[in-house]
Amino acid sequence: MKLYTVDALPYAYEFSLEETALVIIDMQRDFCAPGGFGEKLGNDIALTRGIIPIVRRMLEAAREKGMLVIHTREGHRPDLSDCPPAKLNRGRKQGAGIGDQGPMGRILVRGEYGHGIVDELTPIDGEIILDKPGKGAFYSTDLELILRTRGIQKLLVCGVTTHVCVSTTIREANDRGFDCLLLRDCSAAFDPADHEATVRSIHQQGGIFGWATTSDKVIDALKA
């Protein structure tokens, strides 16, 4: 089993292709396209859109090496039976209620155009698409079962938003014994300050939740 070593914070991260998955969090139109949930909440989506080419480069590198790729999508059943009232109320108070009609269909509802992954990152055959009702990718999903069945122990994590769904997933994974490497240039928040603070919170105290690096360092390691 070949080990790849990546320069990272707080120290080098090692992984093999056989035990590692690339997890791309919520790169959906509702968060990265005009008129989606993110923009309707009053956010500037330039930062979430800006990482798309970088994520694509990382995705292509993972595909070239045959790494397991998992795409997640946050969204709810059309009847909203899996959406807690508190979550519904928060969105409505900010002018973007989950299930409300928007330019790309009903907001954050499975099957709607806005719920889909952006065209540049469209999953291919063999890649897993994981629908989740919450912020973390382990909550009310079979992600842990998928990872255990495949023998996965290491996760390269990226996507949006850094301080919400990406961070929550890394923390959930950490509690379950998975080693997570955050690809900080492949992740974004609507506020850069939230992004930077979250990156630090993950790798501080000797890597309390995981490691952090940039995608070019991972790609360089894969090519070495």
Tab-separated table of C-alpha atoms in Angstrom:
chain	number	residue	atom	x	y	z
A	1	MET	CA	0.000	0.000	0.000
A	2	LYS	CA	1.657	3.214	-1.188
A	3	LEU	CA	1.582	6.118	1.271
A	4	TYR	CA	1.425	9.726	0.124
A	5	THR	CA	2.706	12.484	2.411
A	6	VAL	CA	1.231	15.984	2.301
A	7	ASP	CA	2.636	19.118	3.865
A	8	ALA	CA	-0.143	20.271	6.185
A	9	LEU	CA	-0.968	21.959	9.476
A	10	PRO	CA	-0.259	21.120	12.230
A	11	TYR	CA	2.051	18.458	10.723
A	12	ALA	CA	2.332	16.182	7.696
A	13	TYR	CA	-0.702	14.127	6.700
A	14	GLU	CA	-0.268	10.622	5.288
A	15	PHE	CA	-2.792	8.646	3.284
A	16	SER	CA	-3.137	5.813	0.807
A	17	LEU	CA	-5.566	5.684	-2.105
A	18	GLU	CA	-7.154	2.483	-0.819
A	19	GLU	CA	-8.170	3.957	2.544
A	20	THR	CA	-9.042	7.510	1.463
A	21	ALA	CA	-12.088	9.278	0.048
A	22	LEU	CA	-12.537	12.766	-1.347
A	23	VAL	CA	-15.695	14.228	0.192
A	24	ILE	CA	-17.107	17.260	-1.625
A	25	ILE	CA	-19.672	19.011	0.535
A	26	ASP	CA	-22.785	20.674	-0.910
A	27	MET	CA	-21.439	22.235	-4.101
A	28	GLN	CA	-25.046	22.829	-5.127
A	29	ARG	CA	-26.675	25.559	-7.162
A	30	ASP	CA	-28.637	26.597	-4.073
A	31	PHE	CA	-25.340	27.652	-2.474
A	32	CYS	CA	-23.232	28.551	-5.504
A	33	ALA	CA	-25.553	29.996	-8.150
A	34	PRO	CA	-27.518	33.254	-8.490
A	35	GLY	CA	-31.003	33.057	-7.040
A	36	GLY	CA	-30.230	30.121	-4.795
A	37	PHE	CA	-30.724	29.723	-1.075
A	38	GLY	CA	-27.367	31.274	-0.195
A	39	GLU	CA	-27.944	34.431	-2.196
A	40	LYS	CA	-31.571	34.768	-1.103
A	41	LEU	CA	-30.337	34.851	2.495
A	42	GLY	CA	-28.462	38.022	1.549
A	43	ASN	CA	-25.020	36.500	1.015
A	44	ASP	CA	-22.472	37.310	-1.662
A	45	ILE	CA	-21.947	34.019	-3.509
A	46	ALA	CA	-18.765	35.181	-5.254
A	47	LEU	CA	-16.615	33.236	-2.786
A	48	THR	CA	-18.565	29.983	-3.027
A	49	ARG	CA	-18.578	30.217	-6.815
A	50	GLY	CA	-14.917	31.146	-6.874
A	51	ILE	CA	-13.714	27.793	-5.579
A	52	ILE	CA	-15.451	25.766	-8.306
A	53	PRO	CA	-12.412	25.616	-10.659
A	54	ILE	CA	-10.122	24.659	-7.777
A	55	VAL	CA	-12.469	21.908	-6.598
A	56	ARG	CA	-12.718	20.677	-10.180
A	57	ARG	CA	-8.922	20.381	-10.425
A	58	MET	CA	-8.817	18.394	-7.182
A	59	LEU	CA	-11.706	16.222	-8.345
A	60	GLU	CA	-9.951	15.444	-11.623
A	61	ALA	CA	-6.774	14.483	-9.759
A	62	ALA	CA	-8.745	12.130	-7.491
A	63	ARG	CA	-10.509	10.576	-10.470
A	64	GLU	CA	-7.208	10.036	-12.255
A	65	LYS	CA	-5.925	8.079	-9.267
A	66	GLY	CA	-9.136	6.082	-8.810
A	67	MET	CA	-9.867	7.554	-5.376
A	68	LEU	CA	-13.359	7.108	-3.954
A	69	VAL	CA	-15.349	10.332	-4.434
A	70	ILE	CA	-18.418	11.270	-2.423
A	71	HIS	CA	-20.616	14.276	-3.235
A	72	THR	CA	-23.100	15.490	-0.634
A	73	ARG	CA	-26.264	17.526	-1.133
A	74	GLU	CA	-28.211	19.224	1.634
A	75	GLY	CA	-31.940	19.196	1.055
A	76	HIS	CA	-35.295	17.926	2.179
A	77	ARG	CA	-38.169	15.747	1.075
A	78	PRO	CA	-40.806	17.561	-1.010
A	79	ASP	CA	-43.286	17.365	1.894
A	80	LEU	CA	-40.613	18.817	4.253
A	81	SER	CA	-41.354	16.071	6.758
A	82	ASP	CA	-37.619	15.794	7.506
A	83	CYS	CA	-37.095	19.525	8.037
A	84	PRO	CA	-37.265	20.624	11.695
A	85	PRO	CA	-39.607	23.574	12.428
A	86	ALA	CA	-36.713	25.602	13.841
A	87	LYS	CA	-34.828	25.294	10.552
A	88	LEU	CA	-37.916	26.274	8.564
A	89	ASN	CA	-38.504	29.297	10.768
A	90	ARG	CA	-34.925	30.568	10.513
A	91	GLY	CA	-35.022	30.635	6.722
A	92	ARG	CA	-38.430	32.280	6.535
A	93	LYS	CA	-37.403	35.041	8.917
A	94	GLN	CA	-34.471	35.803	6.605
A	95	GLY	CA	-36.614	35.815	3.480
A	96	ALA	CA	-35.658	32.387	2.110
A	97	GLY	CA	-37.896	29.683	3.481
A	98	ILE	CA	-36.976	26.100	2.726
A	99	GLY	CA	-39.548	24.782	0.288
A	100	ASP	CA	-40.434	28.256	-1.002
A	101	GLN	CA	-40.454	28.772	-4.735
A	102	GLY	CA	-37.306	30.331	-6.179
A	103	PRO	CA	-35.702	30.876	-9.582
A	104	MET	CA	-34.401	27.277	-9.602
A	105	GLY	CA	-37.439	25.584	-8.112
A	106	ARG	CA	-38.336	25.043	-4.483
A	107	ILE	CA	-35.452	26.017	-2.211
A	108	LEU	CA	-33.391	23.140	-0.772
A	109	VAL	CA	-35.870	20.500	-1.892
A	110	ARG	CA	-34.599	17.241	-3.330
A	111	GLY	CA	-35.184	16.843	-7.030
A	112	GLU	CA	-35.351	20.573	-7.753
A	113	TYR	CA	-32.827	22.187	-10.098
A	114	GLY	CA	-31.307	24.296	-7.322
A	115	HIS	CA	-30.707	21.190	-5.225
A	116	GLY	CA	-28.418	19.757	-7.878
A	117	ILE	CA	-24.631	19.941	-7.962
A	118	VAL	CA	-23.135	22.663	-10.174
A	119	ASP	CA	-22.467	21.544	-13.738
A	120	GLU	CA	-18.698	21.878	-13.452
A	121	LEU	CA	-18.613	19.217	-10.717
A	122	THR	CA	-21.254	16.819	-12.027
A	123	PRO	CA	-20.676	13.363	-10.524
A	124	ILE	CA	-19.729	10.540	-12.878
A	125	ASP	CA	-20.622	6.849	-12.724
A	126	GLY	CA	-19.176	5.198	-9.653
A	127	GLU	CA	-19.142	8.343	-7.529
A	128	ILE	CA	-21.452	8.406	-4.545
A	129	ILE	CA	-24.119	11.084	-4.162
A	130	LEU	CA	-25.212	11.403	-0.552
A	131	ASP	CA	-28.384	13.317	0.290
A	132	LYS	CA	-28.445	14.709	3.804
A	133	PRO	CA	-31.176	16.606	5.683
A	134	GLY	CA	-28.805	18.377	8.058
A	135	LYS	CA	-25.514	20.176	8.105
A	136	GLY	CA	-23.295	17.210	8.923
A	137	ALA	CA	-22.902	14.451	6.338
A	138	PHE	CA	-23.188	11.723	8.989
A	139	TYR	CA	-26.511	12.886	10.435
A	140	SER	CA	-29.420	10.687	9.262
A	141	THR	CA	-27.386	9.217	6.387
A	142	ASP	CA	-25.578	5.956	5.673
A	143	LEU	CA	-22.213	7.668	5.172
A	144	GLU	CA	-20.493	5.840	8.020
A	145	LEU	CA	-21.715	2.489	6.708
A	146	ILE	CA	-20.410	3.334	3.232
A	147	LEU	CA	-16.991	4.316	4.576
A	148	ARG	CA	-16.645	1.291	6.863
A	149	THR	CA	-17.726	-1.081	4.083
A	150	ARG	CA	-15.109	0.403	1.729
A	151	GLY	CA	-12.362	0.323	4.345
A	152	ILE	CA	-12.028	4.110	4.325
A	153	GLN	CA	-10.181	5.707	7.241
A	154	LYS	CA	-9.044	9.041	5.789
A	155	LEU	CA	-11.174	11.851	4.365
A	156	LEU	CA	-10.078	14.748	2.178
A	157	VAL	CA	-12.868	17.243	2.804
A	158	CYS	CA	-13.865	20.366	0.902
A	159	GLY	CA	-16.917	22.353	-0.225
A	160	VAL	CA	-19.312	24.867	1.273
A	161	THR	CA	-19.683	26.418	3.610
A	162	THR	CA	-16.491	26.007	5.613
A	163	HIS	CA	-17.895	27.038	8.972
A	164	VAL	CA	-21.208	25.192	8.661
A	165	CYS	CA	-21.535	21.939	6.698
A	166	VAL	CA	-17.824	21.342	6.076
A	167	SER	CA	-16.835	21.930	9.701
A	168	THR	CA	-19.777	19.934	11.061
A	169	THR	CA	-18.907	16.959	8.861
A	170	ILE	CA	-15.250	17.040	9.936
A	171	ARG	CA	-16.234	17.140	13.600
A	172	GLU	CA	-18.666	14.261	13.143
A	173	ALA	CA	-15.971	12.277	11.346
A	174	ASN	CA	-13.410	13.023	14.051
A	175	ASP	CA	-15.713	11.613	16.730
A	176	ARG	CA	-16.046	8.441	14.644
A	177	GLY	CA	-12.296	7.948	14.325
A	178	PHE	CA	-11.714	9.199	10.777
A	179	ASP	CA	-8.656	11.350	9.995
A	180	CYS	CA	-9.768	14.437	8.058
A	181	LEU	CA	-7.705	16.766	5.908
A	182	LEU	CA	-9.467	20.043	5.124
A	183	LEU	CA	-8.622	21.415	1.672
A	184	ARG	CA	-8.863	25.045	2.593
A	185	ASP	CA	-8.596	26.490	-0.916
A	186	CYS	CA	-11.363	24.132	-2.065
A	187	SER	CA	-13.666	25.372	0.697
A	188	ALA	CA	-15.403	28.695	1.197
A	189	ALA	CA	-17.754	30.648	3.427
A	190	PHE	CA	-19.786	33.704	2.528
A	191	ASP	CA	-17.622	35.674	4.979
A	192	PRO	CA	-13.833	35.196	4.702
A	193	ALA	CA	-13.475	35.714	8.449
A	194	ASP	CA	-15.686	32.693	9.117
A	195	HIS	CA	-13.596	30.622	6.730
A	196	GLU	CA	-10.258	31.566	8.278
A	197	ALA	CA	-11.463	31.077	11.843
A	198	THR	CA	-12.823	27.642	11.008
A	199	VAL	CA	-9.628	26.512	9.303
A	200	ARG	CA	-7.676	27.442	12.413
A	201	SER	CA	-10.177	25.768	14.729
A	202	ILE	CA	-9.711	22.462	12.925
A	203	HIS	CA	-5.917	22.201	13.036
A	204	GLN	CA	-5.189	24.023	16.314
A	205	GLN	CA	-4.139	22.208	19.507
A	206	GLY	CA	-2.160	19.646	17.543
A	207	GLY	CA	-4.962	18.907	15.099
A	208	ILE	CA	-7.866	18.664	17.501
A	209	PHE	CA	-10.317	17.968	14.652
A	210	GLY	CA	-7.960	17.289	11.768
A	211	TRP	CA	-5.417	18.732	9.370
A	212	ALA	CA	-5.519	21.591	6.855
A	213	THR	CA	-3.678	22.203	3.612
A	214	THR	CA	-4.181	23.362	0.033
A	215	SER	CA	-5.194	21.200	-2.905
A	216	ASP	CA	-2.003	21.862	-4.839
A	217	LYS	CA	-0.009	20.195	-2.062
A	218	VAL	CA	-2.216	17.112	-2.272
A	219	ILE	CA	-1.970	17.032	-6.060
A	220	ASP	CA	1.815	17.434	-5.887
A	221	ALA	CA	1.992	14.524	-3.448
A	222	LEU	CA	-0.125	12.361	-5.756
A	223	LYS	CA	2.215	13.126	-8.652
A	224	ALA	CA	5.424	12.543	-6.689
